[in-house]
Amino acid sequence: MENFVVSARKYRPLGFEEVVGQEHITTTLKNAIDTNKLAQALLFCGPRGVGKTTCARIVARLINGFEEKAEINSLNIFELDAASNNSVEDIRSLIDQVRYPPQFGKFKVYIIDEVHMLSTSAFNAFLKTLEEPPPYAVFILATTEKHKVLPTILSRCQIFDFNRIQVSDITRQLKKVADRENVKAEEEALHLIAQKADGALRDALSIFDLMVTFAAGQAVTFKSVLANLHILDHEYYFKIVDGLLGENHSQPLVLFDEILKKGFDGHNFIAGLSDHLRNLLVAQDARTVSLMQVPESTQKKYLEQAAQATPSLLLSWLNLASQCDIQYKSSKNQRLLVELALMKMAHVNAVLKTNGAAPIQEGLKKKMNP
């Protein structure tokens, strides 16, 4: 049986042009290599799965003039996992290796991953070599927690901060991978995978592999991704807001009960509702529509629903949802807390009438029917 290679490894970029969402990093590194102005100590910082180790390997390959992928494992390039090699002895062993020039190629490149895991004594043992390395040595340190790296190390490195990858960029990359693998996938499904990955392309590719395996030759659909990742369908939020707009608390309560019966957590529901209300607010202004990271088909639904509510009403609902979110963990009856928030939202206008204030929706009605 042919060995299966996960997409994160199979489609790992081999050149800067293939790196996704880090143009500010790749452009700087490429220019530094082209002009022969690359620092000998680099620190790559950023969240997991955004391309730190990948860029380090590309730098190592390019400065040595290696063209073939196989040569990345040559004697010129050393990778050290600081999480498991974090002692003074490990660093001393590395320093001993640095003393010998490369057997072939121009540079010996040392890629130290999760460098923040080094002990304080190991950091101190590394200081002198990092500050004054031999002309043939290049150190590339990678970390997800820059604040844990000693200031004395930071001051000796050229620092590159990697960004979380945008949902749109991850979605496009997943579409490319799906096309190359001849896998049919709905755009909404890929977008949902990208959102779940939280800015990490490696996570997105891992989820994509899982969804393809589940599909077993069939198309990767939005519904199958929802079911496998246990994500609440955004259609529930649209239906709940429709009920709230009609000042009908029964529909939201029935839908909330259905959501709980499906095994979803009440806290996640109220957080998702807050996000939905936020999207409705930004959908009311053409300048902020782009802040919604949703597929185009879903964006149209937001625009339609946003037109039915005033900003003040949405803000009132968002405030109630936010208060519920804050109080959720300390509440002894969490279900009632969410239900109470939904009932308050449904009857927020009635409360204002009781207090002698003008209903929030009246402004919208006057605007629509002058």
PDB file of N, CA, C and O in Angstrom, residues 54-89:
ATOM      1  N   THR A  54       9.256  26.570   7.872  1.00  0.00           N
ATOM      2  CA  THR A  54       9.305  26.499   6.406  1.00  0.00           C
ATOM      3  C   THR A  54      10.208  27.590   5.839  1.00  0.00           C
ATOM      4  O   THR A  54      11.077  27.323   4.995  1.00  0.00           O
ATOM      5  N   CYS A  55      10.026  28.827   6.311  1.00  0.00           N
ATOM      6  CA  CYS A  55      10.866  29.935   5.830  1.00  0.00           C
ATOM      7  C   CYS A  55      12.329  29.732   6.223  1.00  0.00           C
ATOM      8  O   CYS A  55      13.239  30.071   5.460  1.00  0.00           O
ATOM      9  N   ALA A  56      12.555  29.177   7.410  1.00  0.00           N
ATOM     10  CA  ALA A  56      13.922  28.902   7.857  1.00  0.00           C
ATOM     11  C   ALA A  56      14.604  27.909   6.908  1.00  0.00           C
ATOM     12  O   ALA A  56      15.772  28.080   6.527  1.00  0.00           O
ATOM     13  N   ARG A  57      13.881  26.876   6.499  1.00  0.00           N
ATOM     14  CA  ARG A  57      14.448  25.874   5.581  1.00  0.00           C
ATOM     15  C   ARG A  57      14.707  26.474   4.199  1.00  0.00           C
ATOM     16  O   ARG A  57      15.688  26.129   3.537  1.00  0.00           O
ATOM     17  N   ILE A  58      13.804  27.355   3.767  1.00  0.00           N
ATOM     18  CA  ILE A  58      13.988  27.999   2.461  1.00  0.00           C
ATOM     19  C   ILE A  58      15.230  28.880   2.483  1.00  0.00           C
ATOM     20  O   ILE A  58      16.030  28.874   1.542  1.00  0.00           O
ATOM     21  N   VAL A  59      15.416  29.644   3.575  1.00  0.00           N
ATOM     22  CA  VAL A  59      16.608  30.489   3.719  1.00  0.00           C
ATOM     23  C   VAL A  59      17.864  29.618   3.678  1.00  0.00           C
ATOM     24  O   VAL A  59      18.832  29.924   2.970  1.00  0.00           O
ATOM     25  N   ALA A  60      17.850  28.518   4.430  1.00  0.00           N
ATOM     26  CA  ALA A  60      19.008  27.618   4.488  1.00  0.00           C
ATOM     27  C   ALA A  60      19.352  27.077   3.103  1.00  0.00           C
ATOM     28  O   ALA A  60      20.529  26.975   2.731  1.00  0.00           O
ATOM     29  N   ARG A  61      18.318  26.739   2.345  1.00  0.00           N
ATOM     30  CA  ARG A  61      18.542  26.181   1.009  1.00  0.00           C
ATOM     31  C   ARG A  61      19.087  27.230   0.044  1.00  0.00           C
ATOM     32  O   ARG A  61      20.024  26.979  -0.712  1.00  0.00           O
ATOM     33  N   LEU A  62      18.483  28.445   0.082  1.00  0.00           N
ATOM     34  CA  LEU A  62      18.870  29.479  -0.884  1.00  0.00           C
ATOM     35  C   LEU A  62      20.281  30.021  -0.653  1.00  0.00           C
ATOM     36  O   LEU A  62      21.023  30.252  -1.608  1.00  0.00           O
ATOM     37  N   ILE A  63      20.655  30.234   0.611  1.00  0.00           N
ATOM     38  CA  ILE A  63      21.991  30.812   0.855  1.00  0.00           C
ATOM     39  C   ILE A  63      23.104  29.830   0.523  1.00  0.00           C
ATOM     40  O   ILE A  63      24.244  30.227   0.291  1.00  0.00           O
ATOM     41  N   ASN A  64      22.763  28.544   0.478  1.00  0.00           N
ATOM     42  CA  ASN A  64      23.746  27.537   0.092  1.00  0.00           C
ATOM     43  C   ASN A  64      23.662  27.179  -1.391  1.00  0.00           C
ATOM     44  O   ASN A  64      24.448  26.369  -1.881  1.00  0.00           O
ATOM     45  N   GLY A  65      22.674  27.764  -2.071  1.00  0.00           N
ATOM     46  CA  GLY A  65      22.529  27.484  -3.504  1.00  0.00           C
ATOM     47  C   GLY A  65      21.999  26.114  -3.810  1.00  0.00           C
ATOM     48  O   GLY A  65      22.159  25.604  -4.921  1.00  0.00           O
ATOM     49  N   PHE A  66      21.330  25.483  -2.830  1.00  0.00           N
ATOM     50  CA  PHE A  66      20.756  24.162  -3.064  1.00  0.00           C
ATOM     51  C   PHE A  66      19.456  24.301  -3.854  1.00  0.00           C
ATOM     52  O   PHE A  66      18.603  25.109  -3.516  1.00  0.00           O
ATOM     53  N   GLU A  67      19.278  23.478  -4.854  1.00  0.00           N
ATOM     54  CA  GLU A  67      18.077  23.533  -5.675  1.00  0.00           C
ATOM     55  C   GLU A  67      17.140  22.370  -5.389  1.00  0.00           C
ATOM     56  O   GLU A  67      15.936  22.488  -5.500  1.00  0.00           O
ATOM     57  N   GLU A  68      17.729  21.248  -5.041  1.00  0.00           N
ATOM     58  CA  GLU A  68      16.914  20.047  -4.857  1.00  0.00           C
ATOM     59  C   GLU A  68      16.395  19.931  -3.432  1.00  0.00           C
ATOM     60  O   GLU A  68      17.081  20.255  -2.473  1.00  0.00           O
ATOM     61  N   LYS A  69      15.171  19.417  -3.326  1.00  0.00           N
ATOM     62  CA  LYS A  69      14.549  19.244  -2.011  1.00  0.00           C
ATOM     63  C   LYS A  69      15.349  18.274  -1.142  1.00  0.00           C
ATOM     64  O   LYS A  69      15.478  18.446   0.062  1.00  0.00           O
ATOM     65  N   ALA A  70      15.954  17.265  -1.760  1.00  0.00           N
ATOM     66  CA  ALA A  70      16.686  16.243  -1.004  1.00  0.00           C
ATOM     67  C   ALA A  70      17.869  16.838  -0.255  1.00  0.00           C
ATOM     68  O   ALA A  70      18.275  16.337   0.782  1.00  0.00           O
ATOM     69  N   GLU A  71      18.403  17.929  -0.786  1.00  0.00           N
ATOM     70  CA  GLU A  71      19.601  18.498  -0.190  1.00  0.00           C
ATOM     71  C   GLU A  71      19.315  19.252   1.101  1.00  0.00           C
ATOM     72  O   GLU A  71      20.230  19.677   1.784  1.00  0.00           O
ATOM     73  N   ILE A  72      18.042  19.424   1.447  1.00  0.00           N
ATOM     74  CA  ILE A  72      17.711  20.142   2.679  1.00  0.00           C
ATOM     75  C   ILE A  72      18.195  19.363   3.897  1.00  0.00           C
ATOM     76  O   ILE A  72      18.405  19.914   4.977  1.00  0.00           O
ATOM     77  N   ASN A  73      18.366  18.049   3.736  1.00  0.00           N
ATOM     78  CA  ASN A  73      18.832  17.218   4.854  1.00  0.00           C
ATOM     79  C   ASN A  73      20.339  16.999   4.808  1.00  0.00           C
ATOM     80  O   ASN A  73      20.849  16.023   5.341  1.00  0.00           O
ATOM     81  N   SER A  74      21.039  17.878   4.152  1.00  0.00           N
ATOM     82  CA  SER A  74      22.489  17.715   4.007  1.00  0.00           C
ATOM     83  C   SER A  74      23.200  18.015   5.323  1.00  0.00           C
ATOM     84  O   SER A  74      22.610  18.455   6.305  1.00  0.00           O
ATOM     85  N   LEU A  75      24.496  17.834   5.304  1.00  0.00           N
ATOM     86  CA  LEU A  75      25.310  18.076   6.490  1.00  0.00           C
ATOM     87  C   LEU A  75      25.456  19.566   6.809  1.00  0.00           C
ATOM     88  O   LEU A  75      25.998  19.919   7.845  1.00  0.00           O
ATOM     89  N   ASN A  76      25.014  20.428   5.917  1.00  0.00           N
ATOM     90  CA  ASN A  76      25.117  21.873   6.152  1.00  0.00           C
ATOM     91  C   ASN A  76      23.981  22.417   7.010  1.00  0.00           C
ATOM     92  O   ASN A  76      24.077  23.524   7.526  1.00  0.00           O
ATOM     93  N   ILE A  77      22.895  21.674   7.138  1.00  0.00           N
ATOM     94  CA  ILE A  77      21.693  22.198   7.796  1.00  0.00           C
ATOM     95  C   ILE A  77      21.340  21.321   8.992  1.00  0.00           C
ATOM     96  O   ILE A  77      21.142  20.103   8.866  1.00  0.00           O
ATOM     97  N   PHE A  78      21.266  21.959  10.162  1.00  0.00           N
ATOM     98  CA  PHE A  78      20.977  21.241  11.409  1.00  0.00           C
ATOM     99  C   PHE A  78      19.686  21.785  12.030  1.00  0.00           C
ATOM    100  O   PHE A  78      19.528  23.001  12.146  1.00  0.00           O
ATOM    101  N   GLU A  79      18.809  20.903  12.400  1.00  0.00           N
ATOM    102  CA  GLU A  79      17.574  21.307  13.068  1.00  0.00           C
ATOM    103  C   GLU A  79      17.581  20.767  14.488  1.00  0.00           C
ATOM    104  O   GLU A  79      17.811  19.580  14.713  1.00  0.00           O
ATOM    105  N   LEU A  80      17.331  21.656  15.435  1.00  0.00           N
ATOM    106  CA  LEU A  80      17.341  21.284  16.853  1.00  0.00           C
ATOM    107  C   LEU A  80      16.014  21.663  17.477  1.00  0.00           C
ATOM    108  O   LEU A  80      15.529  22.789  17.303  1.00  0.00           O
ATOM    109  N   ASP A  81      15.396  20.726  18.165  1.00  0.00           N
ATOM    110  CA  ASP A  81      14.152  20.999  18.887  1.00  0.00           C
ATOM    111  C   ASP A  81      14.506  21.388  20.315  1.00  0.00           C
ATOM    112  O   ASP A  81      14.901  20.535  21.114  1.00  0.00           O
ATOM    113  N   ALA A  82      14.370  22.670  20.630  1.00  0.00           N
ATOM    114  CA  ALA A  82      14.774  23.163  21.955  1.00  0.00           C
ATOM    115  C   ALA A  82      13.850  22.667  23.066  1.00  0.00           C
ATOM    116  O   ALA A  82      14.208  22.742  24.240  1.00  0.00           O
ATOM    117  N   ALA A  83      12.672  22.169  22.704  1.00  0.00           N
ATOM    118  CA  ALA A  83      11.753  21.660  23.731  1.00  0.00           C
ATOM    119  C   ALA A  83      12.333  20.425  24.423  1.00  0.00           C
ATOM    120  O   ALA A  83      12.131  20.223  25.622  1.00  0.00           O
ATOM    121  N   SER A  84      13.056  19.608  23.659  1.00  0.00           N
ATOM    122  CA  SER A  84      13.633  18.388  24.240  1.00  0.00           C
ATOM    123  C   SER A  84      15.163  18.453  24.368  1.00  0.00           C
ATOM    124  O   SER A  84      15.770  17.577  24.970  1.00  0.00           O
ATOM    125  N   ASN A  85      15.774  19.491  23.781  1.00  0.00           N
ATOM    126  CA  ASN A  85      17.240  19.669  23.888  1.00  0.00           C
ATOM    127  C   ASN A  85      17.521  21.049  24.487  1.00  0.00           C
ATOM    128  O   ASN A  85      18.054  21.931  23.810  1.00  0.00           O
ATOM    129  N   ASN A  86      17.119  21.216  25.730  1.00  0.00           N
ATOM    130  CA  ASN A  86      17.143  22.564  26.326  1.00  0.00           C
ATOM    131  C   ASN A  86      18.195  22.767  27.411  1.00  0.00           C
ATOM    132  O   ASN A  86      18.191  23.769  28.106  1.00  0.00           O
ATOM    133  N   SER A  87      19.114  21.839  27.531  1.00  0.00           N
ATOM    134  CA  SER A  87      20.102  21.947  28.608  1.00  0.00           C
ATOM    135  C   SER A  87      21.391  22.629  28.126  1.00  0.00           C
ATOM    136  O   SER A  87      21.606  22.829  26.931  1.00  0.00           O
ATOM    137  N   VAL A  88      22.246  22.969  29.078  1.00  0.00           N
ATOM    138  CA  VAL A  88      23.542  23.581  28.759  1.00  0.00           C
ATOM    139  C   VAL A  88      24.376  22.618  27.921  1.00  0.00           C
ATOM    140  O   VAL A  88      25.069  23.037  26.972  1.00  0.00           O
ATOM    141  N   GLU A  89      24.328  21.318  28.237  1.00  0.00           N
ATOM    142  CA  GLU A  89      25.118  20.325  27.509  1.00  0.00           C
ATOM    143  C   GLU A  89      24.716  20.287  26.035  1.00  0.00           C
ATOM    144  O   GLU A  89      25.576  20.136  25.148  1.00  0.00           O
TER     145      GLU A  89
END
